[in-house]
mmCIF file of C-alpha atoms and ligand atoms in Angstrom:
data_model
loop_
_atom_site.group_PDB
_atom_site.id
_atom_site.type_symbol
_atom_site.label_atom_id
_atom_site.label_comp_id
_atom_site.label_asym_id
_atom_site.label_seq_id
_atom_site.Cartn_x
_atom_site.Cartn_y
_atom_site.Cartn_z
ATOM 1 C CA UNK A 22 90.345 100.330 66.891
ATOM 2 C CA UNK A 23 93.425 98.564 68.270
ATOM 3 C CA UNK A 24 93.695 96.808 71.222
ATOM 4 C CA UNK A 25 95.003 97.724 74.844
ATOM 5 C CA UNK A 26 97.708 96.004 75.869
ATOM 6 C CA UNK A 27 97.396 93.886 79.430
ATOM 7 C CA UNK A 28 98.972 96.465 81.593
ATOM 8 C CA UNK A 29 97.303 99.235 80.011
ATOM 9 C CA UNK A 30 93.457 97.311 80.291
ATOM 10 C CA UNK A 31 94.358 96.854 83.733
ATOM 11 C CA UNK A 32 95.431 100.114 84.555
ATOM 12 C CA UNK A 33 91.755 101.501 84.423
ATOM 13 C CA UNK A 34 90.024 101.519 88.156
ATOM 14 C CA UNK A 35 88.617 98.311 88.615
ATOM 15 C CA UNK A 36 84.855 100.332 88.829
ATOM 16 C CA UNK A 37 84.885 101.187 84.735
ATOM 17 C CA UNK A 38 86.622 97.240 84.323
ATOM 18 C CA UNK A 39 83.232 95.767 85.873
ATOM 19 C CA UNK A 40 80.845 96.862 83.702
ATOM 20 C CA UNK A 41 82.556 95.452 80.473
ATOM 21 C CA UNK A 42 81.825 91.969 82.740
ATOM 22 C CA UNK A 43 77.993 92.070 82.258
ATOM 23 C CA UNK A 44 75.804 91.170 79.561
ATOM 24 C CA UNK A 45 72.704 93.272 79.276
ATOM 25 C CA UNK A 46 72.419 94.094 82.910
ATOM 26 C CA UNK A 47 73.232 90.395 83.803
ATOM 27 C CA UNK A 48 75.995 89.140 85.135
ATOM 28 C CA UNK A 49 78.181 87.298 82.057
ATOM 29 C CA UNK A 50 82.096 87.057 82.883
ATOM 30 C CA UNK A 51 82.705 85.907 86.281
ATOM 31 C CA UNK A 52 86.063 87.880 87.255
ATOM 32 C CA UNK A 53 86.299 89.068 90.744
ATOM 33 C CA UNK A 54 84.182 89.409 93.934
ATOM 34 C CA UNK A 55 82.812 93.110 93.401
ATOM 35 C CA UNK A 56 80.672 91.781 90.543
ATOM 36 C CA UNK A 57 78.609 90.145 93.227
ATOM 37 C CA UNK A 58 76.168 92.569 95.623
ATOM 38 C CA UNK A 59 74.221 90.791 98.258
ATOM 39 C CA UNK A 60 70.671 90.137 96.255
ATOM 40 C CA UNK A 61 72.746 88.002 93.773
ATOM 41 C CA UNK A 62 74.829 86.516 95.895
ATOM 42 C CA UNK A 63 71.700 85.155 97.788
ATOM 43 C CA UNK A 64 69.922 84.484 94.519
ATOM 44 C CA UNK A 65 72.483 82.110 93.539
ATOM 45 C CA UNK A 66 72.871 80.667 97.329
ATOM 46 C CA UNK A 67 69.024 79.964 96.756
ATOM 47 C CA UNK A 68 69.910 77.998 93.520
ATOM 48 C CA UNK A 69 72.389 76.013 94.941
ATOM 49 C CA UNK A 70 70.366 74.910 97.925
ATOM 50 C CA UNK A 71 67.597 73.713 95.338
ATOM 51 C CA UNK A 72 70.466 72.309 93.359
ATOM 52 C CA UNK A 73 71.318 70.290 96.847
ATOM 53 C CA UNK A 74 67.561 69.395 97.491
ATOM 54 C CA UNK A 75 67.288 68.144 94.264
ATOM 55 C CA UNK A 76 70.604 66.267 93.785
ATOM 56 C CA UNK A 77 69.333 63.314 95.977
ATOM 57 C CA UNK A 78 67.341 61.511 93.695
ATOM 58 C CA UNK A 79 67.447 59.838 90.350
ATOM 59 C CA UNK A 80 64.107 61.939 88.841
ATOM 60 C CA UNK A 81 65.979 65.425 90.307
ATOM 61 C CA UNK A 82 69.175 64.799 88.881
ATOM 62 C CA UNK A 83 67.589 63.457 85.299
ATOM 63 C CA UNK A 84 65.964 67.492 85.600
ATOM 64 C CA UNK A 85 69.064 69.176 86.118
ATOM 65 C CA UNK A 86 71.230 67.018 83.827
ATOM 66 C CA UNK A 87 68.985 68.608 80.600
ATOM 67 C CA UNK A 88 69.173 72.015 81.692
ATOM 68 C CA UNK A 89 72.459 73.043 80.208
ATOM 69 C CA UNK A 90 72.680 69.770 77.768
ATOM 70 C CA UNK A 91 73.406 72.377 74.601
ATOM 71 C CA UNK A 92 76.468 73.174 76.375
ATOM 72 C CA UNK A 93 79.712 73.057 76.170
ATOM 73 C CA UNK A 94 82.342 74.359 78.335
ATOM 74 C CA UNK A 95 86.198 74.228 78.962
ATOM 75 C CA UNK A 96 88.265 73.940 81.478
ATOM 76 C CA UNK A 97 91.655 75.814 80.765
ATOM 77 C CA UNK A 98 93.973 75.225 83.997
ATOM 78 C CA UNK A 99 97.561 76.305 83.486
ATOM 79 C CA UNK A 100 98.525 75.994 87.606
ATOM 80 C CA UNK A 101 97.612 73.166 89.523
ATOM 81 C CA UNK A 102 94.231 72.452 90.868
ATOM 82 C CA UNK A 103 92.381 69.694 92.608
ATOM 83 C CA UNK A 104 89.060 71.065 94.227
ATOM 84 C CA UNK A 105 88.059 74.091 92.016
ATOM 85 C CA UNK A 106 89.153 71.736 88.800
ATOM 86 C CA UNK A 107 86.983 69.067 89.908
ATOM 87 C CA UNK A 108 84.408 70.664 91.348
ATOM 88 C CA UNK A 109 83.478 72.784 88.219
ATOM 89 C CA UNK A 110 83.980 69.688 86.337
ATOM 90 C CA UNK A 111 81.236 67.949 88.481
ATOM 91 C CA UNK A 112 79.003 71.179 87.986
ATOM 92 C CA UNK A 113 78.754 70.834 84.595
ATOM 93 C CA UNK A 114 78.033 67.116 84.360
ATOM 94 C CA UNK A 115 75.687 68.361 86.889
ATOM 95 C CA UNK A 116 73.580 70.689 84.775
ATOM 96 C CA UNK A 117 74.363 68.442 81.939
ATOM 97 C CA UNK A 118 77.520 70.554 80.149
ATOM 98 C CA UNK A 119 79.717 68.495 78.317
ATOM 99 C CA UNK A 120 83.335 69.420 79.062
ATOM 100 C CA UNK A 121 86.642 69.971 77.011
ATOM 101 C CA UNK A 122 90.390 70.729 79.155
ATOM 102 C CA UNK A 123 93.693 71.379 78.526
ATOM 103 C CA UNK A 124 95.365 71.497 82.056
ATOM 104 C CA UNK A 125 99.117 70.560 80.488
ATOM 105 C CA UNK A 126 99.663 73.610 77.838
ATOM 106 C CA UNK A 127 102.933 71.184 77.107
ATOM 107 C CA UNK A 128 100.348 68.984 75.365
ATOM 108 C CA UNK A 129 98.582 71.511 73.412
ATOM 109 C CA UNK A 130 99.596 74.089 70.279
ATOM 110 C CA UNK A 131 101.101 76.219 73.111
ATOM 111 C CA UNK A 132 104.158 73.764 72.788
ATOM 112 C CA UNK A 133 104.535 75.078 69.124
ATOM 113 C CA UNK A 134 104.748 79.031 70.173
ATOM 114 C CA UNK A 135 101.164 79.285 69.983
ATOM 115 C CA UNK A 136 100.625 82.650 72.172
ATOM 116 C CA UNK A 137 97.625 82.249 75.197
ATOM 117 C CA UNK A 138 95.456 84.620 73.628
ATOM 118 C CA UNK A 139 95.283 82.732 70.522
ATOM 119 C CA UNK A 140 94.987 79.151 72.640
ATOM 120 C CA UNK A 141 91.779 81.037 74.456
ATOM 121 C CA UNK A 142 90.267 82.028 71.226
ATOM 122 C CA UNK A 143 90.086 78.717 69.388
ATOM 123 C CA UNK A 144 88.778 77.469 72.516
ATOM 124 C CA UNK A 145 85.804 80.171 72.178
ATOM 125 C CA UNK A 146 84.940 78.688 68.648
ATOM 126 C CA UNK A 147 84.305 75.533 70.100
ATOM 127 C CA UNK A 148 82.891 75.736 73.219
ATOM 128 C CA UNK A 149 80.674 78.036 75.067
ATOM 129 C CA UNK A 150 81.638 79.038 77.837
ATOM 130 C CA UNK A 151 85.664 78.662 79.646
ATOM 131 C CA UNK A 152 86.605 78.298 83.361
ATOM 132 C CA UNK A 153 90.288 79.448 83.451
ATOM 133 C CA UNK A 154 92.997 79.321 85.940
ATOM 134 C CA UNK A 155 96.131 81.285 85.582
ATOM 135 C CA UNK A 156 98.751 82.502 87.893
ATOM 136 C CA UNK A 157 99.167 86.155 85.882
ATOM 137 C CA UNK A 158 96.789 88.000 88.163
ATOM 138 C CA UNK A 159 94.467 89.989 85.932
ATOM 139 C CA UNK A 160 94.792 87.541 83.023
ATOM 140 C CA UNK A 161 91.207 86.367 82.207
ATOM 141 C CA UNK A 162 89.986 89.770 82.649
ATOM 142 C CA UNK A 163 92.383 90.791 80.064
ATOM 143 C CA UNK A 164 91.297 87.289 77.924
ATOM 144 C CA UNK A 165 87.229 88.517 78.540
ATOM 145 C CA UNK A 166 88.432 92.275 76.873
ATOM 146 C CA UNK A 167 90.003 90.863 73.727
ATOM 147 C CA UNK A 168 87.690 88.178 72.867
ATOM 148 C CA UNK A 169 84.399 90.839 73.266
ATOM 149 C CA UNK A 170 86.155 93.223 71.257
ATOM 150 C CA UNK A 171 87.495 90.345 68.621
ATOM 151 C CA UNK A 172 83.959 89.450 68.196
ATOM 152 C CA UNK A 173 83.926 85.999 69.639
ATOM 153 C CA UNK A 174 83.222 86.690 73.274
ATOM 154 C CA UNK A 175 81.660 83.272 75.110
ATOM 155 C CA UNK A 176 81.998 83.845 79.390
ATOM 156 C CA UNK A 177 84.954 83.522 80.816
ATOM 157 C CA UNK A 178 85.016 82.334 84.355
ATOM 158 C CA UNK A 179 87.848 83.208 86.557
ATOM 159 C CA UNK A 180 89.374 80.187 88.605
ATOM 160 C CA UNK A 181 92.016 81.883 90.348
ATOM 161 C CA UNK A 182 94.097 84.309 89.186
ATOM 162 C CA UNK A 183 97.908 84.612 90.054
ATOM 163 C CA UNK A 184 97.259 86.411 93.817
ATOM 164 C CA UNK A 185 94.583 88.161 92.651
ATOM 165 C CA UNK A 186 91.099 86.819 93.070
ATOM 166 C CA UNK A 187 88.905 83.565 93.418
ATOM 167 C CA UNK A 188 85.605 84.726 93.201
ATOM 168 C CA UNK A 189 84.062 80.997 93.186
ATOM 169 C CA UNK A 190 86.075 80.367 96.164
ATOM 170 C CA UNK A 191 84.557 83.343 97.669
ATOM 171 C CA UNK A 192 80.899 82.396 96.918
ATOM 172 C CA UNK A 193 80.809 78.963 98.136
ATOM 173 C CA UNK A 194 82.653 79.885 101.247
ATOM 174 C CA UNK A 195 80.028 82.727 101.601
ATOM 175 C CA UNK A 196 77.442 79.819 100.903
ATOM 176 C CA UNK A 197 79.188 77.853 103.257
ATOM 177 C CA UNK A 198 78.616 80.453 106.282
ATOM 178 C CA UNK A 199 75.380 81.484 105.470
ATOM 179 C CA UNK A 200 73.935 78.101 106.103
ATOM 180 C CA UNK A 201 75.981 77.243 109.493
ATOM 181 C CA UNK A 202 74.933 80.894 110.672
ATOM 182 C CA UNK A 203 71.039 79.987 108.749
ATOM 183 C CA UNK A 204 69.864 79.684 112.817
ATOM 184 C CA UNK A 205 72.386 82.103 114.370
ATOM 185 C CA UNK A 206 71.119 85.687 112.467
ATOM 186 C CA UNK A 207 73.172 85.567 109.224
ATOM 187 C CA UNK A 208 76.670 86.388 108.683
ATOM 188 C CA UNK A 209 76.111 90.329 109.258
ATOM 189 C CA UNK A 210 77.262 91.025 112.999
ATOM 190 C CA UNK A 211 79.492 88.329 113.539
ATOM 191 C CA UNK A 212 83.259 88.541 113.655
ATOM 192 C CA UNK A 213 85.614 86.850 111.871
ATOM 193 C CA UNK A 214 89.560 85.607 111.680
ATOM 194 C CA UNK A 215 91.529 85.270 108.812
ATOM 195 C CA UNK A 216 94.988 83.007 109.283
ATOM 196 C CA UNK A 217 98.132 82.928 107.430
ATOM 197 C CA UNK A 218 99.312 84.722 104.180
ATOM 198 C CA UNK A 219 96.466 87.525 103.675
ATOM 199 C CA UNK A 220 98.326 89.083 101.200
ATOM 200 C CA UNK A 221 99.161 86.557 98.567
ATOM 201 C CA UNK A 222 95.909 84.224 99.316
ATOM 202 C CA UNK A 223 93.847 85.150 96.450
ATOM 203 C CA UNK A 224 90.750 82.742 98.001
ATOM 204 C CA UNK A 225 91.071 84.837 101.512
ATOM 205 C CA UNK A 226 91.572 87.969 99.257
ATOM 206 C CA UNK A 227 87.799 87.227 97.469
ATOM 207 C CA UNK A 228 86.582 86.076 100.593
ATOM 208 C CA UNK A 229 86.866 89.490 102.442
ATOM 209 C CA UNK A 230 85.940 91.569 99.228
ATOM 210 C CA UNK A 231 82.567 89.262 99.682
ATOM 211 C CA UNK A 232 81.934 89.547 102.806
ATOM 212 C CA UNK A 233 82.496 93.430 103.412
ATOM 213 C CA UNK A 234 78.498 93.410 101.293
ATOM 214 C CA UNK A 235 77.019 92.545 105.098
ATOM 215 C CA UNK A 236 76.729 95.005 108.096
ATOM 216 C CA UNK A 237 78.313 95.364 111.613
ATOM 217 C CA UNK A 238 81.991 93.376 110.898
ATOM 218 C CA UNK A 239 85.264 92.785 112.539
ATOM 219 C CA UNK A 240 87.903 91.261 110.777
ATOM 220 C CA UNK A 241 90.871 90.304 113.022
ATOM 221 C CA UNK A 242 93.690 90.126 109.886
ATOM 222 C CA UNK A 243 96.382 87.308 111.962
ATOM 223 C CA UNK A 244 99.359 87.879 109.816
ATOM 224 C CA UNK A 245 103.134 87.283 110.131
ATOM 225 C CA UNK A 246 104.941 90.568 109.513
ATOM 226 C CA UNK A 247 105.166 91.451 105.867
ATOM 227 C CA UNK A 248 101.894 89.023 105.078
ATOM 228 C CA UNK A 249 99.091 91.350 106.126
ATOM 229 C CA UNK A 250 95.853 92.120 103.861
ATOM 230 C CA UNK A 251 97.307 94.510 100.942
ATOM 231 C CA UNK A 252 96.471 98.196 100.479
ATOM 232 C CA UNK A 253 93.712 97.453 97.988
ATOM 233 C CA UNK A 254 91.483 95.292 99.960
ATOM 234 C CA UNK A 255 92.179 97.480 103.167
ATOM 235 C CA UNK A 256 90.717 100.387 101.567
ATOM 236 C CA UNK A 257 88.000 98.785 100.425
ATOM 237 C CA UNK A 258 87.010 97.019 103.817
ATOM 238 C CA UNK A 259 87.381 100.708 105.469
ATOM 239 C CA UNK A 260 85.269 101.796 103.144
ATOM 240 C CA UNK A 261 82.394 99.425 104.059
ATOM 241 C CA UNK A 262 82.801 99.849 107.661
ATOM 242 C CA UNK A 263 84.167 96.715 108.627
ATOM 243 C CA UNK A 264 86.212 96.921 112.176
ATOM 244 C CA UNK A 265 89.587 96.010 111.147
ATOM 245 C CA UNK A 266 92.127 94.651 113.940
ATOM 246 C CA UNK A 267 95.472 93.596 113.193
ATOM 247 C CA UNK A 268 97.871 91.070 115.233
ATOM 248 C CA UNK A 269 99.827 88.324 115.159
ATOM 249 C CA UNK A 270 98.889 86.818 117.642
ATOM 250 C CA UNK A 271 96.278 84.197 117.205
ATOM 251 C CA UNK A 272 95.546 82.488 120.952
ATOM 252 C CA UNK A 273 94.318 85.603 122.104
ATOM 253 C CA UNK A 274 91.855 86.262 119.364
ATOM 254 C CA UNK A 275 90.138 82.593 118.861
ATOM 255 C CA UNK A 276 87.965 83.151 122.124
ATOM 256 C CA UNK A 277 86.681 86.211 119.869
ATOM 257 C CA UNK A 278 85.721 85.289 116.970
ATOM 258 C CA UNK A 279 82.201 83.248 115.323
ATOM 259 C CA UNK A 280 84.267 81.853 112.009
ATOM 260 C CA UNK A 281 87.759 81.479 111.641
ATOM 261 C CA UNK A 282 89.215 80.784 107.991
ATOM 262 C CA UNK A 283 92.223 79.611 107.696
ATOM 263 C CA UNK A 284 95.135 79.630 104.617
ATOM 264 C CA UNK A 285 98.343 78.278 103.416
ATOM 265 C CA UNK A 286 101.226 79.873 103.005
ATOM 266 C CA UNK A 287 101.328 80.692 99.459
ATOM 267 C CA UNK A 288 105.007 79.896 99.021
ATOM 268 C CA UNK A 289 104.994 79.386 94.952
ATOM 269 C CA UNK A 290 105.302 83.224 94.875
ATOM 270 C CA UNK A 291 108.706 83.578 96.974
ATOM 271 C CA UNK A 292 110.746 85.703 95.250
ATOM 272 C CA UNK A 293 113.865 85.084 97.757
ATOM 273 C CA UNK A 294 112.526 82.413 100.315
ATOM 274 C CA UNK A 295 110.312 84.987 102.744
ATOM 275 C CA UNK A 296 108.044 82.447 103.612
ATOM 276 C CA UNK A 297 111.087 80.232 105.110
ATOM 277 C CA UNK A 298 111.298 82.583 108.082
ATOM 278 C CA UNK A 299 107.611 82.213 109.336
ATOM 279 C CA UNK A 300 107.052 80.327 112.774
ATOM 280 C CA UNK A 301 104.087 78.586 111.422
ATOM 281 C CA UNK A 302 103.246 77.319 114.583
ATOM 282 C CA UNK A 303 101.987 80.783 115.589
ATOM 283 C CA UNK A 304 99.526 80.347 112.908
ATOM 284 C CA UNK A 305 97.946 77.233 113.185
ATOM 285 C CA UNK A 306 94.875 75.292 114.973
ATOM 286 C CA UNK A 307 96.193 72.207 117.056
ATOM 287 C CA UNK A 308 93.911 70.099 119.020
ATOM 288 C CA UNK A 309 94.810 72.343 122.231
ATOM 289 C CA UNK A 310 94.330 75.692 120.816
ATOM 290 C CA UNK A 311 90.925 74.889 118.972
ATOM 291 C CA UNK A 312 89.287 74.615 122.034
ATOM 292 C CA UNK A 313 89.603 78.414 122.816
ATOM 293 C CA UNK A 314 87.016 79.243 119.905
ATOM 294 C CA UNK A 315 83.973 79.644 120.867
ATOM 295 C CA UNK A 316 81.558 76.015 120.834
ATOM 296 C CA UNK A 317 79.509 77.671 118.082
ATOM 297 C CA UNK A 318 82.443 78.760 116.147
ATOM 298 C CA UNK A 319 83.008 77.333 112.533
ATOM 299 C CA UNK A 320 86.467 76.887 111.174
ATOM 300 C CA UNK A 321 86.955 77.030 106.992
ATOM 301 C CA UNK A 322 89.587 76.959 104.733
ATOM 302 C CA UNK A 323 89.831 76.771 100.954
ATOM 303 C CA UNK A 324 92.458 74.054 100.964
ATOM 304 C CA UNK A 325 94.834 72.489 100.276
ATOM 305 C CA UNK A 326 96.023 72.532 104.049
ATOM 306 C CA UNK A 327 99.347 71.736 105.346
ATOM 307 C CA UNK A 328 100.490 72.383 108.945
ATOM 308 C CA UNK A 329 98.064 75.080 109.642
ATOM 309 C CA UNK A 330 94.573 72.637 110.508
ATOM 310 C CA UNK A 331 95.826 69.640 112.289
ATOM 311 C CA UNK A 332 94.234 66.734 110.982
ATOM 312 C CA UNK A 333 93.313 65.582 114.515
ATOM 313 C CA UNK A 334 90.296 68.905 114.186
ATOM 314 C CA UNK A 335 89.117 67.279 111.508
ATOM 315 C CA UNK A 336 86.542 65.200 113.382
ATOM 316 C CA UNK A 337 85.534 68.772 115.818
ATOM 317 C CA UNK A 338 82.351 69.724 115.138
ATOM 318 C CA UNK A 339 83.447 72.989 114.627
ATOM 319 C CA UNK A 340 85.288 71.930 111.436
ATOM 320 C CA UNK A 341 83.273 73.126 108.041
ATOM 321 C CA UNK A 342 86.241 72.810 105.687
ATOM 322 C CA UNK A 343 84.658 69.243 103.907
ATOM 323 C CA UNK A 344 81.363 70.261 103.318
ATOM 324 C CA UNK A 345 82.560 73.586 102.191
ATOM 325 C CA UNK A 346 84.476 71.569 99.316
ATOM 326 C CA UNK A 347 80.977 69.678 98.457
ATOM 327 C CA UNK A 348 79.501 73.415 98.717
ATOM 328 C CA UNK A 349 81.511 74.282 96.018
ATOM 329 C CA UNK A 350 79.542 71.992 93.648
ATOM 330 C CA UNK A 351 76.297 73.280 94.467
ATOM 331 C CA UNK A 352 77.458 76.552 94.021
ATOM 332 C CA UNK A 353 79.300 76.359 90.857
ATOM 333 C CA UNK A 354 76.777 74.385 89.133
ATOM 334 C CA UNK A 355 74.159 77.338 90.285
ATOM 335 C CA UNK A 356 76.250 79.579 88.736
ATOM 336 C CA UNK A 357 76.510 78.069 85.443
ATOM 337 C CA UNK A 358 72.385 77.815 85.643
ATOM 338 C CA UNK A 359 72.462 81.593 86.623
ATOM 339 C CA UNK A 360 75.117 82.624 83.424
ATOM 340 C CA UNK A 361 72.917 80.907 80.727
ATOM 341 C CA UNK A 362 69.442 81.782 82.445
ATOM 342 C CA UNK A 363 68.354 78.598 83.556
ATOM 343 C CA UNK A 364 68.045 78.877 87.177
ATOM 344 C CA UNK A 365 63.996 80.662 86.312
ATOM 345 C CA UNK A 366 63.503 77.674 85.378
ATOM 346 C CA UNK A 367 63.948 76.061 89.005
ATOM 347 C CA UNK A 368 61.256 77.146 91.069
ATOM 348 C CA UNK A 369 58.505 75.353 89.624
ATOM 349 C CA UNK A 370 60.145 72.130 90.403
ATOM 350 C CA UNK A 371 61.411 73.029 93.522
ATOM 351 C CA UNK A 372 58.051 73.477 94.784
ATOM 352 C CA UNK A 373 57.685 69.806 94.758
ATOM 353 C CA UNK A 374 61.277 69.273 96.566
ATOM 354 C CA UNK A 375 60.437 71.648 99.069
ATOM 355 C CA UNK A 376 57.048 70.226 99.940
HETATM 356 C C1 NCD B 416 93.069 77.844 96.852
HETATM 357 C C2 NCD B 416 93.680 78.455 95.600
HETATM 358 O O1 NCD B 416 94.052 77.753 94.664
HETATM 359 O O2 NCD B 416 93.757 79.664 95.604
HETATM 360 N N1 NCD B 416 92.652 76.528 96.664
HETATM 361 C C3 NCD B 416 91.456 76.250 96.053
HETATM 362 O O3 NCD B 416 91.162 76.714 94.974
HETATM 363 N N2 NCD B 416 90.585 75.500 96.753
HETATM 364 C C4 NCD B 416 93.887 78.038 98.065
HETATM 365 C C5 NCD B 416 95.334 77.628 98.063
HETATM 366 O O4 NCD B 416 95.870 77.099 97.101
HETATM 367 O O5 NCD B 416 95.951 77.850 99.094
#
């Protein structure tokens, strides 16, 4: 049987792509935020708060660090990355995986011609499991096809993709909202803002895919023209009954809203300079405007910031954006625990962390 080609793997809806991404009936390739209805979400937010609980002591973290000690895992980053790099890199040393990267393809066989593909699969002999970045959206989907059809098939997980998706972004920042809103009913009924470029920000992207598995929504989308959530995701968030409202004007919704999660302008994909002509004053928190959210309000973003948070919020209590970074440990590492079937193994000792 030969093999599809990128474009024609991705052609096929994304619903018959997401089964190929489990292993029997368990979650095994980590692609993209559909893979993840609400009972697994909050199995693994369950995980990572015993991961939390447990990460404070010598005799906790001695536990966790022989859980995945027969492991080894790579980190394959071909486009910058700070957080999500280091943060899956701490995971594993976590759970006791023992990591391999490449994050300069200049210093690897790739120099000599060697295709992507190929780079992937000698990384799948060595190691079991790889945590990929790429900016080809679609990519390590593709990469998950060929190596389970090539016979050497070890899970792939996604760590951004091009514009496309960042599922792991998406679950911690999830993670990161169900505990502030732990005492305020949940995250279903509460309305939200999302600032900046909605259509390139593959973090916001996952985010709203995520969040459309709770009831009662609004989104207010706060967009410069010709930014706005794309097509794709607006169907899909239409389809789950979330209240969509669209604007550009951000003063007047902040006194609306319960969370507010901010992005970047994701410049790197200008084809001519379009994000040169943005006022990106008209989409940013200052230390004047943040005062027209609501006290309870919490304000995330995936980072890196630039303009759009000034740093004089960073000491508002209504700023969640650096323990949603640490969140992103927690989570990750759960993750991991929940790919390999270790994370059965947690309640029994979590019984005496949460005594
Ligand atoms: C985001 C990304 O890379 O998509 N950062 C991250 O992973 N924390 C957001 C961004 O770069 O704007």
């Amino acid at each position: 049987m030969s093999l599809l080609t990128i474009d024609e793997y991705l052609r096929q809806p994304v619903a018959e792509r997401l089964p190929y991404y489990q292993k029997e009936d368990r979650l095994y390739h980590v692609m993209m935020s559909q893979q993840f209805p609400r009972p697994l979400m909050e199995e693994i937010f369950g995980v990572a708060n015993t991961l939390k609980a447990m990460s404070h002591d010598y005799e906790g973290l001695e536990f966790l660090s022989r859980l995945l000690r027969h492991k080894r895992g790579m980190l394959y980053f071909t486009q910058p990355s700070t957080r999500t790099f280091l943060s899956f890199l701490t995971a594993c040393q976590l759970v006791g995986i023992t990591t391999g990267e490449v994050q300069d393809p200049a210093l690897s066989s790739e120099y000599k011609g060697e295709s992507q593909e190929d780079a992937i699969r000698v990384f799948s002999s060595y190691f079991d499991l790889v945590i990929m970045r790429d900016p080809k959206p679609g990519f390590c989907e593709y990469i998950a096809y060929r190596q389970d059809r090539t016979g050497f098939s070890v899970p792939i997980l996604n760590g951004g993709s091009g514009k496309d998706q960042h599922p792991t972004q998406a679950l911690l920042d999830l993670y990161t909202m169900h505990r502030s809103f732990q005492r305020m009913g949940g995250i279903s009924g509460k309305r939200y803002a999302f600032v900046g470029d909605l259509q390139r920000g593959r973090a916001v992207r996952s985010v709203m895919y995520l969040l459309a598995n709770y009831e009662d929504l609004d989104f207010y989308a706060v967009a410069p023209k010709g930014f706005q959530i794309s097509p794709d995701l607006q169907l899909h968030l239409e389809e789950r009954g979330v209240r969509l409202h669209f604007t550009d004007q951000l003063n007047e919704v902040l006194p609306e809203v319960d969370c507010i999660y901010m992005t970047r302008i994701q410049d790197e994909y200008d084809l001519s300079g379009e994000s040169g002509k943005i006022d990106l004053a008209s989409f940013s928190l200052t230390e004047e405007n943040v005062n027209l959210l609501p006290e309870h309000a919490i304000i995330l973003h995936p980072l890196p910031r630039r303009q759009e948070i000034s740093s004089g919020i960073d000491a508002n209590p209504r700023a969640m954006y650096w323990s949603q970074l640490r969140n992103g440990v927690y989570i990750r590492a759960a993750l991991l625990l929940y790919i390999f079937g270790k994370n059965e193994q947690l309640p029994i000792i979590q019984e005496k962390y949460s005594s």
